[in-house]
PDB file of C-alpha atoms and ligand atoms in Angstrom:
ATOM      1  CA  MET I   1      40.142 -47.489 -12.507  1.00 92.00           C
ATOM      2  CA  ILE I   2      39.266 -46.160  -9.058  1.00 97.00           C
ATOM      3  CA  PRO I   3      41.100 -48.296  -6.455  1.00 98.00           C
ATOM      4  CA  VAL I   4      39.167 -50.402  -3.944  1.00 98.00           C
ATOM      5  CA  LEU I   5      40.593 -51.830  -0.737  1.00 98.00           C
ATOM      6  CA  ALA I   6      38.331 -54.647   0.488  1.00 98.00           C
ATOM      7  CA  ILE I   7      38.157 -55.550   4.165  1.00 98.00           C
ATOM      8  CA  ASP I   8      36.021 -58.578   4.894  1.00 96.00           C
ATOM      9  CA  GLY I   9      35.508 -60.699   7.944  1.00 93.00           C
ATOM     10  CA  PRO I  10      33.030 -61.873  10.542  1.00 89.00           C
ATOM     11  CA  SER I  11      31.277 -59.717  13.096  1.00 81.00           C
ATOM     12  CA  GLY I  12      33.610 -58.458  15.811  1.00 83.00           C
ATOM     13  CA  SER I  13      36.754 -58.988  13.740  1.00 90.00           C
ATOM     14  CA  GLY I  14      37.331 -55.246  13.982  1.00 90.00           C
ATOM     15  CA  LYS I  15      36.878 -54.665  10.253  1.00 94.00           C
ATOM     16  CA  GLY I  16      34.563 -51.684  10.826  1.00 93.00           C
ATOM     17  CA  ALA I  17      36.963 -49.736  13.015  1.00 93.00           C
ATOM     18  CA  VAL I  18      39.928 -50.729  10.848  1.00 97.00           C
ATOM     19  CA  GLY I  19      38.120 -49.895   7.608  1.00 97.00           C
ATOM     20  CA  MET I  20      37.007 -46.490   8.819  1.00 95.00           C
ATOM     21  CA  ALA I  21      40.465 -45.580  10.125  1.00 96.00           C
ATOM     22  CA  VAL I  22      42.202 -46.768   6.947  1.00 98.00           C
ATOM     23  CA  ALA I  23      39.738 -44.818   4.776  1.00 97.00           C
ATOM     24  CA  GLU I  24      40.367 -41.701   6.835  1.00 95.00           C
ATOM     25  CA  ARG I  25      44.147 -42.037   6.609  1.00 97.00           C
ATOM     26  CA  LEU I  26      44.014 -42.563   2.850  1.00 97.00           C
ATOM     27  CA  GLY I  27      41.407 -39.821   2.387  1.00 97.00           C
ATOM     28  CA  TRP I  28      39.144 -42.346   0.642  1.00 97.00           C
ATOM     29  CA  HIS I  29      35.427 -43.089   0.808  1.00 96.00           C
ATOM     30  CA  TYR I  30      34.192 -45.828   3.116  1.00 96.00           C
ATOM     31  CA  LEU I  31      31.414 -48.331   2.446  1.00 97.00           C
ATOM     32  CA  ASP I  32      29.862 -50.066   5.450  1.00 96.00           C
ATOM     33  CA  SER I  33      28.016 -52.781   3.528  1.00 97.00           C
ATOM     34  CA  GLY I  34      26.836 -54.412   6.765  1.00 96.00           C
ATOM     35  CA  ALA I  35      24.887 -51.207   7.457  1.00 97.00           C
ATOM     36  CA  VAL I  36      23.130 -51.645   4.098  1.00 98.00           C
ATOM     37  CA  TYR I  37      21.922 -55.121   5.128  1.00 97.00           C
ATOM     38  CA  ARG I  38      21.070 -53.893   8.611  1.00 97.00           C
ATOM     39  CA  ALA I  39      19.068 -50.925   7.304  1.00 98.00           C
ATOM     40  CA  LEU I  40      17.149 -53.258   5.019  1.00 98.00           C
ATOM     41  CA  GLY I  41      16.425 -55.517   8.008  1.00 98.00           C
ATOM     42  CA  LEU I  42      15.090 -52.567   9.976  1.00 97.00           C
ATOM     43  CA  ALA I  43      13.013 -51.225   7.089  1.00 98.00           C
ATOM     44  CA  ALA I  44      11.545 -54.701   6.604  1.00 98.00           C
ATOM     45  CA  GLY I  45      10.585 -54.799  10.292  1.00 97.00           C
ATOM     46  CA  TRP I  46       8.907 -51.389  10.038  1.00 97.00           C
ATOM     47  CA  GLN I  47       6.813 -52.656   7.146  1.00 96.00           C
ATOM     48  CA  GLY I  48       5.990 -55.978   8.776  1.00 97.00           C
ATOM     49  CA  ILE I  49       7.911 -57.980   6.163  1.00 97.00           C
ATOM     50  CA  ALA I  50       9.289 -61.293   7.455  1.00 96.00           C
ATOM     51  CA  CYS I  51      13.021 -62.010   7.108  1.00 92.00           C
ATOM     52  CA  ASP I  52      12.324 -64.986   4.847  1.00 91.00           C
ATOM     53  CA  ASP I  53       9.820 -63.359   2.490  1.00 96.00           C
ATOM     54  CA  GLU I  54      12.233 -63.217  -0.424  1.00 97.00           C
ATOM     55  CA  ALA I  55       9.966 -61.578  -3.021  1.00 98.00           C
ATOM     56  CA  LYS I  56       8.908 -58.717  -0.754  1.00 98.00           C
ATOM     57  CA  LEU I  57      12.434 -58.232   0.577  1.00 98.00           C
ATOM     58  CA  ARG I  58      13.864 -58.104  -2.936  1.00 98.00           C
ATOM     59  CA  ASP I  59      11.355 -55.404  -3.929  1.00 98.00           C
ATOM     60  CA  LEU I  60      12.064 -53.484  -0.738  1.00 98.00           C
ATOM     61  CA  ALA I  61      15.821 -53.750  -1.390  1.00 98.00           C
ATOM     62  CA  ALA I  62      15.491 -52.639  -5.008  1.00 97.00           C
ATOM     63  CA  GLY I  63      13.523 -49.524  -4.093  1.00 97.00           C
ATOM     64  CA  LEU I  64      15.123 -48.685  -0.759  1.00 96.00           C
ATOM     65  CA  ASP I  65      16.031 -45.031  -0.361  1.00 96.00           C
ATOM     66  CA  LEU I  66      19.174 -45.340   1.732  1.00 97.00           C
ATOM     67  CA  ARG I  67      21.173 -42.352   2.932  1.00 96.00           C
ATOM     68  CA  PHE I  68      24.315 -42.062   4.990  1.00 94.00           C
ATOM     69  CA  VAL I  69      24.627 -38.606   6.511  1.00 94.00           C
ATOM     70  CA  ALA I  70      28.093 -37.777   7.834  1.00 87.00           C
ATOM     71  CA  ALA I  71      28.238 -36.965  11.542  1.00 83.00           C
ATOM     72  CA  ASP I  72      31.136 -35.176  13.229  1.00 77.00           C
ATOM     73  CA  GLY I  73      33.799 -37.689  14.227  1.00 70.00           C
ATOM     74  CA  GLY I  74      31.411 -40.617  14.623  1.00 77.00           C
ATOM     75  CA  GLU I  75      29.411 -43.111  12.617  1.00 83.00           C
ATOM     76  CA  PRO I  76      27.170 -41.496  10.002  1.00 91.00           C
ATOM     77  CA  ALA I  77      23.429 -41.282  10.631  1.00 95.00           C
ATOM     78  CA  VAL I  78      21.609 -43.809   8.430  1.00 97.00           C
ATOM     79  CA  PHE I  79      18.168 -43.134   6.953  1.00 97.00           C
ATOM     80  CA  ALA I  80      16.071 -45.861   5.323  1.00 97.00           C
ATOM     81  CA  ASN I  81      13.088 -44.597   3.319  1.00 95.00           C
ATOM     82  CA  GLY I  82      13.357 -41.287   5.147  1.00 96.00           C
ATOM     83  CA  ARG I  83      13.317 -42.769   8.640  1.00 97.00           C
ATOM     84  CA  GLU I  84      16.392 -42.560  10.845  1.00 97.00           C
ATOM     85  CA  CYS I  85      17.696 -45.966  11.901  1.00 97.00           C
ATOM     86  CA  GLY I  86      19.468 -44.543  14.967  1.00 95.00           C
ATOM     87  CA  ALA I  87      20.945 -46.856  17.578  1.00 92.00           C
ATOM     88  CA  LEU I  88      18.668 -49.696  16.455  1.00 95.00           C
ATOM     89  CA  LEU I  89      20.930 -50.176  13.428  1.00 96.00           C
ATOM     90  CA  ARG I  90      23.526 -51.776  15.719  1.00 91.00           C
ATOM     91  CA  SER I  91      21.194 -53.824  17.910  1.00 90.00           C
ATOM     92  CA  PRO I  92      21.663 -57.612  18.087  1.00 84.00           C
ATOM     93  CA  GLU I  93      18.096 -58.075  16.752  1.00 91.00           C
ATOM     94  CA  THR I  94      18.885 -56.007  13.671  1.00 95.00           C
ATOM     95  CA  ALA I  95      22.121 -57.946  13.165  1.00 89.00           C
ATOM     96  CA  ASN I  96      20.133 -61.178  13.196  1.00 88.00           C
ATOM     97  CA  ALA I  97      17.540 -59.864  10.764  1.00 94.00           C
ATOM     98  CA  ALA I  98      20.358 -58.696   8.458  1.00 94.00           C
ATOM     99  CA  SER I  99      22.076 -62.057   8.610  1.00 88.00           C
ATOM    100  CA  ARG I 100      18.837 -63.836   7.706  1.00 91.00           C
ATOM    101  CA  LEU I 101      17.893 -61.723   4.728  1.00 94.00           C
ATOM    102  CA  ALA I 102      21.526 -61.673   3.582  1.00 93.00           C
ATOM    103  CA  ALA I 103      21.162 -65.403   2.883  1.00 90.00           C
ATOM    104  CA  LEU I 104      18.623 -64.697   0.110  1.00 94.00           C
ATOM    105  CA  GLY I 105      20.205 -64.572  -3.344  1.00 94.00           C
ATOM    106  CA  SER I 106      17.832 -62.176  -5.061  1.00 97.00           C
ATOM    107  CA  VAL I 107      18.035 -59.772  -2.101  1.00 97.00           C
ATOM    108  CA  ARG I 108      21.848 -59.706  -2.342  1.00 96.00           C
ATOM    109  CA  GLU I 109      21.558 -59.173  -6.079  1.00 96.00           C
ATOM    110  CA  ALA I 110      19.184 -56.241  -5.551  1.00 98.00           C
ATOM    111  CA  LEU I 111      21.754 -54.575  -3.267  1.00 98.00           C
ATOM    112  CA  LEU I 112      24.725 -55.107  -5.578  1.00 97.00           C
ATOM    113  CA  ASP I 113      24.543 -51.991  -7.762  1.00 96.00           C
ATOM    114  CA  ARG I 114      24.164 -49.595  -4.863  1.00 95.00           C
ATOM    115  CA  GLN I 115      27.265 -51.070  -3.232  1.00 97.00           C
ATOM    116  CA  ARG I 116      29.259 -50.821  -6.461  1.00 98.00           C
ATOM    117  CA  ALA I 117      28.064 -47.237  -6.874  1.00 97.00           C
ATOM    118  CA  ALA I 118      30.027 -46.319  -3.741  1.00 97.00           C
ATOM    119  CA  ARG I 119      33.223 -46.649  -5.788  1.00 98.00           C
ATOM    120  CA  SER I 120      34.255 -43.069  -6.355  1.00 97.00           C
ATOM    121  CA  ALA I 121      37.491 -41.083  -6.604  1.00 98.00           C
ATOM    122  CA  PRO I 122      40.014 -41.004  -5.110  1.00 98.00           C
ATOM    123  CA  GLY I 123      39.321 -44.523  -3.774  1.00 98.00           C
ATOM    124  CA  LEU I 124      37.063 -46.730  -1.673  1.00 98.00           C
ATOM    125  CA  VAL I 125      37.571 -48.840   1.423  1.00 98.00           C
ATOM    126  CA  ALA I 126      34.776 -51.426   1.334  1.00 98.00           C
ATOM    127  CA  ASP I 127      33.924 -53.281   4.518  1.00 97.00           C
ATOM    128  CA  GLY I 128      31.773 -56.401   4.583  1.00 96.00           C
ATOM    129  CA  ARG I 129      31.608 -60.127   4.007  1.00 93.00           C
ATOM    130  CA  ASP I 130      31.943 -60.459   0.239  1.00 94.00           C
ATOM    131  CA  MET I 131      33.628 -57.223  -0.812  1.00 97.00           C
ATOM    132  CA  GLY I 132      36.753 -58.930  -2.145  1.00 96.00           C
ATOM    133  CA  SER I 133      35.149 -62.192  -3.226  1.00 94.00           C
ATOM    134  CA  TYR I 134      32.106 -60.861  -5.053  1.00 94.00           C
ATOM    135  CA  VAL I 135      31.254 -57.153  -5.037  1.00 96.00           C
ATOM    136  CA  PHE I 136      34.719 -55.796  -5.928  1.00 98.00           C
ATOM    137  CA  PRO I 137      36.666 -58.782  -7.329  1.00 97.00           C
ATOM    138  CA  ASP I 138      39.239 -56.371  -8.813  1.00 97.00           C
ATOM    139  CA  ALA I 139      40.104 -54.761  -5.450  1.00 98.00           C
ATOM    140  CA  PHE I 140      43.862 -54.067  -5.383  1.00 98.00           C
ATOM    141  CA  LEU I 141      44.114 -55.294  -1.793  1.00 98.00           C
ATOM    142  CA  LYS I 142      41.802 -57.781  -0.088  1.00 98.00           C
ATOM    143  CA  VAL I 143      42.153 -58.249   3.631  1.00 98.00           C
ATOM    144  CA  PHE I 144      40.201 -60.905   5.498  1.00 97.00           C
ATOM    145  CA  LEU I 145      40.219 -60.104   9.200  1.00 97.00           C
ATOM    146  CA  THR I 146      39.504 -62.853  11.677  1.00 93.00           C
ATOM    147  CA  ALA I 147      39.631 -63.355  15.443  1.00 93.00           C
ATOM    148  CA  SER I 148      38.461 -66.138  17.729  1.00 89.00           C
ATOM    149  CA  ALA I 149      34.719 -66.230  18.574  1.00 87.00           C
ATOM    150  CA  GLU I 150      35.544 -65.395  22.217  1.00 91.00           C
ATOM    151  CA  VAL I 151      37.625 -62.338  21.311  1.00 92.00           C
ATOM    152  CA  ARG I 152      34.980 -61.149  18.847  1.00 93.00           C
ATOM    153  CA  ALA I 153      32.191 -61.648  21.384  1.00 92.00           C
ATOM    154  CA  GLN I 154      34.148 -59.640  23.957  1.00 93.00           C
ATOM    155  CA  ARG I 155      34.614 -56.789  21.452  1.00 89.00           C
ATOM    156  CA  ARG I 156      30.916 -56.818  20.542  1.00 87.00           C
ATOM    157  CA  TYR I 157      30.072 -56.911  24.251  1.00 91.00           C
ATOM    158  CA  ASP I 158      32.180 -53.819  24.922  1.00 91.00           C
ATOM    159  CA  GLN I 159      30.670 -51.981  21.920  1.00 86.00           C
ATOM    160  CA  LEU I 160      27.068 -52.888  22.735  1.00 86.00           C
ATOM    161  CA  LYS I 161      27.459 -52.077  26.437  1.00 89.00           C
ATOM    162  CA  ALA I 162      28.898 -48.683  25.511  1.00 90.00           C
ATOM    163  CA  LYS I 163      25.785 -48.110  23.394  1.00 85.00           C
ATOM    164  CA  GLY I 164      23.504 -49.073  26.267  1.00 88.00           C
ATOM    165  CA  PHE I 165      22.319 -52.493  25.040  1.00 86.00           C
ATOM    166  CA  GLY I 166      21.676 -55.054  27.772  1.00 87.00           C
ATOM    167  CA  VAL I 167      23.576 -58.167  26.639  1.00 87.00           C
ATOM    168  CA  THR I 168      25.538 -60.953  28.283  1.00 92.00           C
ATOM    169  CA  LEU I 169      28.858 -62.297  27.051  1.00 93.00           C
ATOM    170  CA  SER I 170      27.674 -65.910  26.887  1.00 93.00           C
ATOM    171  CA  GLN I 171      24.623 -64.865  24.858  1.00 91.00           C
ATOM    172  CA  LEU I 172      26.882 -62.990  22.440  1.00 90.00           C
ATOM    173  CA  ILE I 173      29.298 -65.901  22.013  1.00 91.00           C
ATOM    174  CA  GLN I 174      26.312 -68.103  21.203  1.00 91.00           C
ATOM    175  CA  GLU I 175      24.849 -65.555  18.742  1.00 86.00           C
ATOM    176  CA  ILE I 176      28.195 -64.985  17.051  1.00 87.00           C
ATOM    177  CA  ARG I 177      28.669 -68.727  16.543  1.00 88.00           C
ATOM    178  CA  GLU I 178      25.165 -69.076  15.092  1.00 88.00           C
ATOM    179  CA  ARG I 179      25.605 -66.072  12.815  1.00 82.00           C
ATOM    180  CA  ASP I 180      29.046 -67.258  11.648  1.00 85.00           C
ATOM    181  CA  GLU I 181      27.565 -70.623  10.843  1.00 87.00           C
ATOM    182  CA  ARG I 182      24.694 -69.100   8.856  1.00 83.00           C
ATOM    183  CA  ASP I 183      26.946 -66.590   7.052  1.00 79.00           C
ATOM    184  CA  ALA I 184      29.506 -69.284   6.180  1.00 84.00           C
ATOM    185  CA  ARG I 185      27.029 -71.936   5.056  1.00 86.00           C
ATOM    186  CA  ARG I 186      24.684 -69.925   2.903  1.00 81.00           C
ATOM    187  CA  ALA I 187      24.626 -70.907  -0.751  1.00 83.00           C
ATOM    188  CA  VAL I 188      25.107 -67.346  -2.059  1.00 82.00           C
ATOM    189  CA  ALA I 189      28.265 -65.363  -1.299  1.00 77.00           C
ATOM    190  CA  PRO I 190      29.207 -67.347   1.826  1.00 82.00           C
ATOM    191  CA  LEU I 191      31.588 -65.750   4.303  1.00 86.00           C
ATOM    192  CA  LYS I 192      35.014 -66.956   3.270  1.00 89.00           C
ATOM    193  CA  PRO I 193      38.220 -65.214   2.185  1.00 93.00           C
ATOM    194  CA  ALA I 194      38.670 -64.459  -1.504  1.00 94.00           C
ATOM    195  CA  GLU I 195      41.361 -66.666  -3.024  1.00 94.00           C
ATOM    196  CA  ASP I 196      43.729 -63.731  -3.289  1.00 97.00           C
ATOM    197  CA  ALA I 197      42.932 -62.250   0.152  1.00 98.00           C
ATOM    198  CA  VAL I 198      45.491 -61.723   2.898  1.00 97.00           C
ATOM    199  CA  VAL I 199      44.111 -63.406   6.020  1.00 97.00           C
ATOM    200  CA  LEU I 200      44.936 -61.476   9.184  1.00 97.00           C
ATOM    201  CA  ASP I 201      44.106 -62.900  12.617  1.00 95.00           C
ATOM    202  CA  SER I 202      43.626 -59.976  14.974  1.00 93.00           C
ATOM    203  CA  SER I 203      42.948 -61.993  18.167  1.00 93.00           C
ATOM    204  CA  ALA I 204      46.230 -60.917  19.719  1.00 93.00           C
ATOM    205  CA  LEU I 205      46.632 -57.559  17.954  1.00 94.00           C
ATOM    206  CA  GLY I 206      45.571 -54.104  19.072  1.00 92.00           C
ATOM    207  CA  LEU I 207      43.417 -51.972  16.774  1.00 93.00           C
ATOM    208  CA  GLN I 208      46.268 -49.604  15.864  1.00 97.00           C
ATOM    209  CA  GLU I 209      48.518 -52.520  14.972  1.00 97.00           C
ATOM    210  CA  VAL I 210      45.948 -53.905  12.554  1.00 97.00           C
ATOM    211  CA  ILE I 211      45.392 -50.467  10.995  1.00 98.00           C
ATOM    212  CA  ASP I 212      49.161 -50.012  10.548  1.00 98.00           C
ATOM    213  CA  ARG I 213      49.537 -53.425   8.912  1.00 98.00           C
ATOM    214  CA  VAL I 214      46.705 -52.781   6.469  1.00 98.00           C
ATOM    215  CA  LEU I 215      48.097 -49.334   5.604  1.00 98.00           C
ATOM    216  CA  ALA I 216      51.560 -50.829   5.058  1.00 98.00           C
ATOM    217  CA  MET I 217      50.122 -53.471   2.721  1.00 97.00           C
ATOM    218  CA  ALA I 218      48.160 -50.814   0.833  1.00 97.00           C
ATOM    219  CA  LYS I 219      51.272 -48.666   0.438  1.00 96.00           C
ATOM    220  CA  SER I 220      53.416 -51.536  -0.803  1.00 95.00           C
ATOM    221  CA  ARG I 221      50.875 -52.376  -3.515  1.00 90.00           C
ATOM    222  CA  GLN I 222      50.093 -48.910  -4.845  1.00 77.00           C
TER     223      GLN I 222
HETATM  224  O1  LIG T   1      29.080 -56.521   9.397  1.00 92.72           O
HETATM  225  P1  LIG T   1      27.730 -56.480  10.103  1.00 92.72           P
HETATM  226  O2  LIG T   1      27.695 -57.194  11.422  1.00 92.72           O
HETATM  227  O3  LIG T   1      27.194 -55.086  10.197  1.00 92.72           O
HETATM  228  O4  LIG T   1      26.747 -57.295   9.103  1.00 92.72           O
HETATM  229  C1  LIG T   1      25.425 -57.630   9.444  1.00 92.72           C
HETATM  230  C2  LIG T   1      24.953 -58.827   8.637  1.00 92.72           C
HETATM  231  O5  LIG T   1      24.823 -58.468   7.257  1.00 92.72           O
HETATM  232  C3  LIG T   1      25.874 -60.034   8.660  1.00 92.72           C
HETATM  233  O6  LIG T   1      25.455 -61.006   9.582  1.00 92.72           O
HETATM  234  C4  LIG T   1      25.804 -60.613   7.279  1.00 92.72           C
HETATM  235  C5  LIG T   1      25.273 -59.517   6.417  1.00 92.72           C
HETATM  236  N1  LIG T   1      26.253 -58.987   5.463  1.00 92.72           N
HETATM  237  C6  LIG T   1      26.462 -59.689   4.294  1.00 92.72           C
HETATM  238  O7  LIG T   1      25.887 -60.751   4.121  1.00 92.72           O
HETATM  239  N2  LIG T   1      27.298 -59.202   3.342  1.00 92.72           N
HETATM  240  C7  LIG T   1      27.976 -58.049   3.549  1.00 92.72           C
HETATM  241  N3  LIG T   1      28.791 -57.592   2.600  1.00 92.72           N
HETATM  242  C8  LIG T   1      27.797 -57.326   4.758  1.00 92.72           C
HETATM  243  C9  LIG T   1      26.932 -57.828   5.710  1.00 92.72           C
END
């Protein structure tokens, strides 16, 4: 069986940067499942589909032509139905749209197979909210990264500022709390650690420290 290392956690926990770095060190593939939900949110917006129109969103999700095109040393370019998502993929508005449609059971179901299809040799690092608890329950290592809302908001603030988005810290703390609440309370695949996940609080840890800890855990289990 091709090994999967699941890294789940809320927005701003650092799971993206950690997941990408761990995948690179192991020479494994990397699945950014949040980008799948975000791309669907953007594609829905382009087609004028509301974030609570479950039937239309499910059909859009089932037929979505989604491509990740590797870019030198950075995040891959993401194309949804042939259109490049660009910087909008990471905007706070897209994050909100993604969080809303991610609460719809049949939409999640329609995205399941394409996430599982990312499992390919020699291994996969899967980053998201339900990678260990639902999408890859047989992952050999499940890490649930957390950090306080303030620390996560500060990280998101730094990332979004660097990308040129005009945001305020207080607005981000508020949005992160609302999104956490929605992601944790939804009936389908709520954001919570898998029973067998290792919970790692990164509030007081540097990025490299978290990467090293995850790599050490992976090594000790292989
Ligand atoms: O990780 P992110 O911020 O890119 O995720 C955006 C939204 O997508 C998040 O608010 C919830 C949803 N999501 C999800 O429900 N399940 C996943 N595996 C990944 C993301």
